[in-house]
PDB file of C-alpha atoms in Angstrom:
ATOM      1  CA  MET A  19     175.297  56.967  21.130  1.00 80.00           C
ATOM      2  CA  ARG A  20     177.637  58.284  18.592  1.00 90.00           C
ATOM      3  CA  VAL A  21     177.586  57.123  14.965  1.00 94.00           C
ATOM      4  CA  LEU A  22     180.031  57.500  12.213  1.00 96.00           C
ATOM      5  CA  VAL A  23     178.750  57.490   9.040  1.00 97.00           C
ATOM      6  CA  ALA A  24     181.177  56.829   6.008  1.00 97.00           C
ATOM      7  CA  GLU A  25     179.038  56.777   2.722  1.00 96.00           C
ATOM      8  CA  ASP A  26     180.749  58.504  -0.562  1.00 94.00           C
ATOM      9  CA  GLU A  27     176.738  59.560  -2.120  1.00 93.00           C
ATOM     10  CA  ARG A  28     176.533  62.779  -0.296  1.00 94.00           C
ATOM     11  CA  ASP A  29     172.534  62.619  -0.361  1.00 94.00           C
ATOM     12  CA  LEU A  30     172.693  58.887   0.700  1.00 93.00           C
ATOM     13  CA  ALA A  31     174.940  59.822   3.653  1.00 94.00           C
ATOM     14  CA  ARG A  32     172.666  63.374   4.066  1.00 94.00           C
ATOM     15  CA  LEU A  33     169.337  61.240   4.625  1.00 92.00           C
ATOM     16  CA  VAL A  34     170.895  58.597   6.799  1.00 93.00           C
ATOM     17  CA  ALA A  35     172.436  61.159   9.192  1.00 93.00           C
ATOM     18  CA  VAL A  36     169.530  62.843   9.400  1.00 91.00           C
ATOM     19  CA  GLY A  37     167.182  60.133  10.214  1.00 90.00           C
ATOM     20  CA  LEU A  38     169.994  58.462  12.725  1.00 91.00           C
ATOM     21  CA  ARG A  39     169.852  62.020  14.132  1.00 90.00           C
ATOM     22  CA  ARG A  40     165.947  62.076  14.376  1.00 86.00           C
ATOM     23  CA  ALA A  41     166.704  58.706  16.304  1.00 85.00           C
ATOM     24  CA  GLY A  42     168.566  60.457  19.048  1.00 84.00           C
ATOM     25  CA  PHE A  43     172.209  59.555  17.817  1.00 90.00           C
ATOM     26  CA  ALA A  44     174.969  62.204  17.480  1.00 90.00           C
ATOM     27  CA  VAL A  45     176.094  61.842  13.620  1.00 93.00           C
ATOM     28  CA  ASP A  46     179.012  62.883  11.795  1.00 94.00           C
ATOM     29  CA  THR A  47     179.649  62.074   8.193  1.00 96.00           C
ATOM     30  CA  VAL A  48     182.485  61.516   5.915  1.00 97.00           C
ATOM     31  CA  HIS A  49     182.599  60.625   2.246  1.00 96.00           C
ATOM     32  CA  GLY A  50     186.153  58.583   1.652  1.00 96.00           C
ATOM     33  CA  GLY A  51     187.571  55.988   3.390  1.00 95.00           C
ATOM     34  CA  ASP A  52     190.977  57.817   4.378  1.00 96.00           C
ATOM     35  CA  ASP A  53     188.525  60.732   6.096  1.00 96.00           C
ATOM     36  CA  ALA A  54     186.773  57.715   8.169  1.00 96.00           C
ATOM     37  CA  LEU A  55     190.192  56.673   9.526  1.00 96.00           C
ATOM     38  CA  GLU A  56     191.067  59.907  10.236  1.00 95.00           C
ATOM     39  CA  ARG A  57     187.745  60.471  12.211  1.00 94.00           C
ATOM     40  CA  LEU A  58     188.220  57.326  13.425  1.00 94.00           C
ATOM     41  CA  ASP A  59     191.676  58.060  15.229  1.00 92.00           C
ATOM     42  CA  LEU A  60     190.363  61.453  16.677  1.00 88.00           C
ATOM     43  CA  TYR A  61     186.837  60.479  18.273  1.00 88.00           C
ATOM     44  CA  ALA A  62     185.012  57.597  20.052  1.00 87.00           C
ATOM     45  CA  TYR A  63     182.428  56.055  18.006  1.00 92.00           C
ATOM     46  CA  ASP A  64     179.919  53.700  19.427  1.00 91.00           C
ATOM     47  CA  VAL A  65     179.008  52.698  15.609  1.00 94.00           C
ATOM     48  CA  LEU A  66     180.653  53.045  12.040  1.00 96.00           C
ATOM     49  CA  VAL A  67     178.037  52.728   9.302  1.00 96.00           C
ATOM     50  CA  LEU A  68     180.597  51.818   6.266  1.00 95.00           C
ATOM     51  CA  ASP A  69     179.421  51.475   2.921  1.00 93.00           C
ATOM     52  CA  ARG A  70     181.991  49.083   1.355  1.00 89.00           C
ATOM     53  CA  ASP A  71     182.725  50.603  -2.142  1.00 88.00           C
ATOM     54  CA  LEU A  72     184.491  53.952  -0.614  1.00 93.00           C
ATOM     55  CA  PRO A  73     186.960  55.874  -2.410  1.00 93.00           C
ATOM     56  CA  ARG A  74     190.548  56.807  -1.626  1.00 94.00           C
ATOM     57  CA  VAL A  75     190.787  53.709   1.026  1.00 94.00           C
ATOM     58  CA  HIS A  76     188.281  50.837   0.312  1.00 92.00           C
ATOM     59  CA  GLY A  77     185.774  50.196   2.858  1.00 91.00           C
ATOM     60  CA  ASP A  78     187.417  46.515   3.578  1.00 90.00           C
ATOM     61  CA  ASP A  79     190.453  48.165   4.470  1.00 92.00           C
ATOM     62  CA  VAL A  80     188.759  50.728   6.665  1.00 94.00           C
ATOM     63  CA  ALA A  81     187.151  47.351   8.213  1.00 92.00           C
ATOM     64  CA  ARG A  82     190.687  45.598   8.500  1.00 91.00           C
ATOM     65  CA  ARG A  83     192.397  48.570  10.359  1.00 92.00           C
ATOM     66  CA  LEU A  84     189.640  49.062  12.502  1.00 91.00           C
ATOM     67  CA  VAL A  85     189.482  45.638  13.780  1.00 88.00           C
ATOM     68  CA  ALA A  86     193.349  45.030  13.799  1.00 88.00           C
ATOM     69  CA  ALA A  87     193.808  48.206  16.039  1.00 90.00           C
ATOM     70  CA  GLY A  88     190.924  46.186  18.440  1.00 88.00           C
ATOM     71  CA  SER A  89     189.051  49.320  18.292  1.00 89.00           C
ATOM     72  CA  PRO A  90     185.592  48.474  20.612  1.00 89.00           C
ATOM     73  CA  THR A  91     183.650  50.313  17.792  1.00 93.00           C
ATOM     74  CA  ARG A  92     181.122  48.118  15.847  1.00 93.00           C
ATOM     75  CA  ILE A  93     180.870  48.342  12.010  1.00 94.00           C
ATOM     76  CA  LEU A  94     177.644  48.279  10.217  1.00 94.00           C
ATOM     77  CA  MET A  95     178.569  47.804   6.672  1.00 91.00           C
ATOM     78  CA  LEU A  96     176.506  48.730   3.390  1.00 88.00           C
ATOM     79  CA  THR A  97     176.752  47.365   0.446  1.00 82.00           C
ATOM     80  CA  ALA A  98     174.727  47.338  -2.694  1.00 77.00           C
ATOM     81  CA  ALA A  99     176.079  43.674  -3.441  1.00 64.00           C
ATOM     82  CA  THR A 100     173.571  41.157  -1.609  1.00 61.00           C
ATOM     83  CA  ALA A 101     175.375  38.005  -2.641  1.00 59.00           C
ATOM     84  CA  VAL A 102     175.724  35.680   0.251  1.00 61.00           C
ATOM     85  CA  GLU A 103     179.570  35.032  -0.639  1.00 66.00           C
ATOM     86  CA  ASP A 104     179.557  39.315  -0.457  1.00 64.00           C
ATOM     87  CA  ARG A 105     178.042  39.182   3.262  1.00 62.00           C
ATOM     88  CA  VAL A 106     180.235  36.257   4.099  1.00 66.00           C
ATOM     89  CA  ASP A 107     183.132  38.582   2.715  1.00 68.00           C
ATOM     90  CA  GLY A 108     182.045  41.318   4.871  1.00 61.00           C
ATOM     91  CA  LEU A 109     181.477  39.495   8.022  1.00 69.00           C
ATOM     92  CA  ASP A 110     184.846  37.754   7.604  1.00 70.00           C
ATOM     93  CA  LEU A 111     186.734  41.211   7.321  1.00 79.00           C
ATOM     94  CA  GLY A 112     185.263  42.024  11.075  1.00 80.00           C
ATOM     95  CA  ALA A 113     182.103  43.364  10.575  1.00 86.00           C
ATOM     96  CA  ASP A 114     179.714  43.334  12.946  1.00 89.00           C
ATOM     97  CA  ASP A 115     176.501  43.064  11.110  1.00 90.00           C
ATOM     98  CA  TYR A 116     175.802  43.713   7.399  1.00 87.00           C
ATOM     99  CA  LEU A 117     172.912  45.545   5.317  1.00 87.00           C
ATOM    100  CA  GLY A 118     172.273  45.492   1.679  1.00 84.00           C
ATOM    101  CA  LYS A 119     171.048  48.646  -0.212  1.00 85.00           C
ATOM    102  CA  PRO A 120     168.353  49.631  -0.513  1.00 86.00           C
ATOM    103  CA  PHE A 121     167.377  49.226   3.012  1.00 88.00           C
ATOM    104  CA  GLU A 122     164.381  49.925   4.902  1.00 89.00           C
ATOM    105  CA  PHE A 123     165.473  52.767   7.008  1.00 89.00           C
ATOM    106  CA  PRO A 124     163.669  51.501  10.411  1.00 90.00           C
ATOM    107  CA  GLU A 125     165.840  48.318  10.201  1.00 92.00           C
ATOM    108  CA  LEU A 126     168.940  50.749   9.851  1.00 92.00           C
ATOM    109  CA  VAL A 127     168.369  52.382  13.023  1.00 91.00           C
ATOM    110  CA  SER A 128     167.255  49.055  14.764  1.00 90.00           C
ATOM    111  CA  ARG A 129     170.464  47.325  14.038  1.00 91.00           C
ATOM    112  CA  VAL A 130     172.377  50.633  14.890  1.00 92.00           C
ATOM    113  CA  ARG A 131     170.947  50.700  18.088  1.00 88.00           C
ATOM    114  CA  ALA A 132     171.904  46.820  18.708  1.00 87.00           C
ATOM    115  CA  LEU A 133     174.876  47.184  17.870  1.00 89.00           C
ATOM    116  CA  ARG A 134     175.315  50.424  20.100  1.00 82.00           C
ATOM    117  CA  ARG A 135     174.059  48.327  23.315  1.00 80.00           C
ATOM    118  CA  ARG A 136     176.455  45.210  22.170  1.00 76.00           C
ATOM    119  CA  SER A 137     179.466  48.056  22.143  1.00 69.00           C
ATOM    120  CA  ALA A 138     179.197  48.630  26.065  1.00 67.00           C
ATOM    121  CA  ARG A 139     181.066  46.508  28.173  1.00 62.00           C
ATOM    122  CA  PRO A 140     179.392  44.428  29.540  1.00 66.00           C
ATOM    123  CA  PRO A 141     176.701  44.581  26.800  1.00 67.00           C
ATOM    124  CA  LEU A 142     173.747  46.959  28.249  1.00 73.00           C
ATOM    125  CA  PRO A 143     170.046  45.960  28.239  1.00 79.00           C
ATOM    126  CA  PRO A 144     167.360  47.660  26.467  1.00 82.00           C
ATOM    127  CA  LEU A 145     165.478  48.738  29.559  1.00 89.00           C
ATOM    128  CA  LEU A 146     167.333  50.830  32.360  1.00 91.00           C
ATOM    129  CA  GLU A 147     165.948  51.344  35.808  1.00 92.00           C
ATOM    130  CA  ARG A 148     167.047  53.251  38.946  1.00 91.00           C
ATOM    131  CA  ASP A 149     165.277  55.337  41.314  1.00 90.00           C
ATOM    132  CA  GLY A 150     161.894  55.402  39.615  1.00 93.00           C
ATOM    133  CA  LEU A 151     163.349  56.227  36.481  1.00 94.00           C
ATOM    134  CA  ARG A 152     162.581  53.894  33.398  1.00 94.00           C
ATOM    135  CA  VAL A 153     164.283  54.199  30.219  1.00 94.00           C
ATOM    136  CA  ASP A 154     163.478  52.088  27.191  1.00 92.00           C
ATOM    137  CA  THR A 155     166.361  52.876  24.817  1.00 86.00           C
ATOM    138  CA  VAL A 156     164.202  50.710  21.808  1.00 80.00           C
ATOM    139  CA  ARG A 157     161.140  52.508  22.132  1.00 84.00           C
ATOM    140  CA  ARG A 158     162.717  55.829  23.034  1.00 86.00           C
ATOM    141  CA  THR A 159     160.770  56.706  26.082  1.00 91.00           C
ATOM    142  CA  ALA A 160     161.716  57.471  29.492  1.00 94.00           C
ATOM    143  CA  THR A 161     159.288  57.819  32.606  1.00 95.00           C
ATOM    144  CA  ARG A 162     159.808  58.795  36.500  1.00 95.00           C
ATOM    145  CA  ASP A 163     157.296  56.787  38.728  1.00 94.00           C
ATOM    146  CA  GLY A 164     155.142  55.947  35.686  1.00 93.00           C
ATOM    147  CA  ARG A 165     154.913  60.049  34.737  1.00 95.00           C
ATOM    148  CA  ASP A 166     155.817  60.294  31.245  1.00 95.00           C
ATOM    149  CA  LEU A 167     159.025  62.729  30.907  1.00 95.00           C
ATOM    150  CA  ASP A 168     158.882  64.028  27.466  1.00 93.00           C
ATOM    151  CA  LEU A 169     162.469  64.562  27.008  1.00 93.00           C
ATOM    152  CA  SER A 170     164.020  66.146  23.470  1.00 91.00           C
ATOM    153  CA  PRO A 171     166.543  63.354  21.897  1.00 87.00           C
ATOM    154  CA  LYS A 172     169.168  65.077  23.347  1.00 89.00           C
ATOM    155  CA  GLU A 173     168.202  65.256  26.874  1.00 93.00           C
ATOM    156  CA  PHE A 174     167.137  61.367  25.962  1.00 92.00           C
ATOM    157  CA  SER A 175     170.937  60.887  25.168  1.00 90.00           C
ATOM    158  CA  VAL A 176     172.201  62.911  28.141  1.00 93.00           C
ATOM    159  CA  LEU A 177     169.966  60.438  30.850  1.00 94.00           C
ATOM    160  CA  GLN A 178     170.916  57.519  29.324  1.00 92.00           C
ATOM    161  CA  LEU A 179     174.577  57.766  29.716  1.00 91.00           C
ATOM    162  CA  LEU A 180     174.011  59.096  33.136  1.00 93.00           C
ATOM    163  CA  LEU A 181     171.794  55.616  34.102  1.00 93.00           C
ATOM    164  CA  GLU A 182     174.359  53.399  31.887  1.00 89.00           C
ATOM    165  CA  ALA A 183     177.202  55.024  34.124  1.00 88.00           C
ATOM    166  CA  ASP A 184     175.526  53.164  37.276  1.00 86.00           C
ATOM    167  CA  GLY A 185     176.348  55.542  39.754  1.00 87.00           C
ATOM    168  CA  ALA A 186     179.829  56.785  38.465  1.00 90.00           C
ATOM    169  CA  ALA A 187     180.235  60.337  37.499  1.00 91.00           C
ATOM    170  CA  VAL A 188     180.247  61.356  33.980  1.00 90.00           C
ATOM    171  CA  SER A 189     182.172  64.186  32.919  1.00 90.00           C
ATOM    172  CA  ALA A 190     180.784  67.097  30.812  1.00 89.00           C
ATOM    173  CA  GLU A 191     183.501  66.693  28.499  1.00 87.00           C
ATOM    174  CA  GLU A 192     182.489  62.713  28.064  1.00 87.00           C
ATOM    175  CA  LEU A 193     178.801  63.660  27.291  1.00 89.00           C
ATOM    176  CA  LEU A 194     179.906  66.217  24.855  1.00 86.00           C
ATOM    177  CA  GLU A 195     181.841  63.951  23.097  1.00 83.00           C
ATOM    178  CA  ARG A 196     179.174  61.052  23.394  1.00 83.00           C
ATOM    179  CA  ALA A 197     175.983  63.005  22.839  1.00 86.00           C
ATOM    180  CA  TRP A 198     176.948  65.678  20.484  1.00 83.00           C
ATOM    181  CA  ASP A 199     178.342  65.977  17.336  1.00 81.00           C
ATOM    182  CA  VAL A 200     181.425  67.377  16.081  1.00 75.00           C
ATOM    183  CA  HIS A 201     180.322  70.436  14.795  1.00 74.00           C
ATOM    184  CA  THR A 202     179.615  71.415  18.308  1.00 76.00           C
ATOM    185  CA  ASP A 203     181.203  74.019  19.966  1.00 72.00           C
ATOM    186  CA  PRO A 204     182.600  72.750  23.254  1.00 70.00           C
ATOM    187  CA  PHE A 205     182.347  76.168  24.567  1.00 68.00           C
ATOM    188  CA  THR A 206     179.048  77.171  24.266  1.00 74.00           C
ATOM    189  CA  GLY A 207     177.758  75.520  27.441  1.00 86.00           C
ATOM    190  CA  ALA A 208     175.660  73.051  25.877  1.00 88.00           C
ATOM    191  CA  VAL A 209     176.004  70.120  28.556  1.00 90.00           C
ATOM    192  CA  ARG A 210     175.023  72.838  31.232  1.00 90.00           C
ATOM    193  CA  VAL A 211     171.775  74.030  29.263  1.00 92.00           C
ATOM    194  CA  CYS A 212     170.752  70.601  28.781  1.00 92.00           C
ATOM    195  CA  MET A 213     171.282  69.377  32.496  1.00 93.00           C
ATOM    196  CA  SER A 214     169.495  72.059  33.498  1.00 94.00           C
ATOM    197  CA  LYS A 215     166.303  71.363  31.313  1.00 94.00           C
ATOM    198  CA  LEU A 216     166.749  67.406  32.149  1.00 95.00           C
ATOM    199  CA  ARG A 217     166.677  68.160  36.068  1.00 95.00           C
ATOM    200  CA  ALA A 218     163.769  70.299  35.625  1.00 95.00           C
ATOM    201  CA  LYS A 219     161.689  67.548  33.673  1.00 95.00           C
ATOM    202  CA  VAL A 220     162.919  64.604  35.815  1.00 95.00           C
ATOM    203  CA  GLY A 221     161.314  66.858  38.976  1.00 93.00           C
ATOM    204  CA  GLU A 222     161.921  67.005  42.999  1.00 92.00           C
ATOM    205  CA  PRO A 223     163.311  65.121  44.617  1.00 92.00           C
ATOM    206  CA  GLY A 224     166.157  65.891  42.429  1.00 91.00           C
ATOM    207  CA  LEU A 225     168.540  62.831  41.070  1.00 94.00           C
ATOM    208  CA  ILE A 226     171.016  64.621  39.050  1.00 94.00           C
ATOM    209  CA  ARG A 227     174.067  65.570  41.545  1.00 92.00           C
ATOM    210  CA  THR A 228     176.719  67.866  40.402  1.00 91.00           C
ATOM    211  CA  VAL A 229     180.533  66.682  41.669  1.00 90.00           C
ATOM    212  CA  GLN A 230     182.555  69.803  41.540  1.00 88.00           C
ATOM    213  CA  GLY A 231     185.327  69.182  39.158  1.00 84.00           C
ATOM    214  CA  VAL A 232     184.389  66.060  38.028  1.00 89.00           C
ATOM    215  CA  GLY A 233     181.058  65.829  36.426  1.00 89.00           C
ATOM    216  CA  TYR A 234     177.567  64.592  36.715  1.00 93.00           C
ATOM    217  CA  VAL A 235     175.939  61.598  38.974  1.00 93.00           C
ATOM    218  CA  LEU A 236     172.768  59.896  39.089  1.00 92.00           C
TER     219      LEU A 236
END
């Protein structure tokens, strides 16, 4: 749901971020290994898209430190080196998946989605269902009793998080951290506005309940 892209080629980093956002992810970008480690210390990311040849701190060292710390963040390593030995080295460092440059963007999105499902404990199925709601996280479709909900990417992400909680409350702070990027002002009321629109689209009878002082429950 939340992805960090660590790529020193700024144009490529921007393109990857834009494409992942269109696919429904909250995305932050950094251009050096030191910046990646700093951001990973501050925020909980589901997936790290990691260029292997980063400046200042090499991508290999970023992967090593993340794995040594026991981080649940999944690593998709990118590199222009596509020899078998390079792929093996990357996976041995602790990367969960490996993609050579150049790559087809739909494949990148698919791999990030798969890693995000694996990052959950227990791993999540691609199809989530509850109380007549049916959310396909691969095709990015959501229906209620067969009716298409026509959700925006952000509304889809919030509904997915509520479904994944399986009846537990999800705080506004957690929704903001996992479905919005680092540039979002936490005082804008973004979660409240998104939740209002989502409730209207889900329709009656209402399924999303506010637990005062705790969060939201589906």
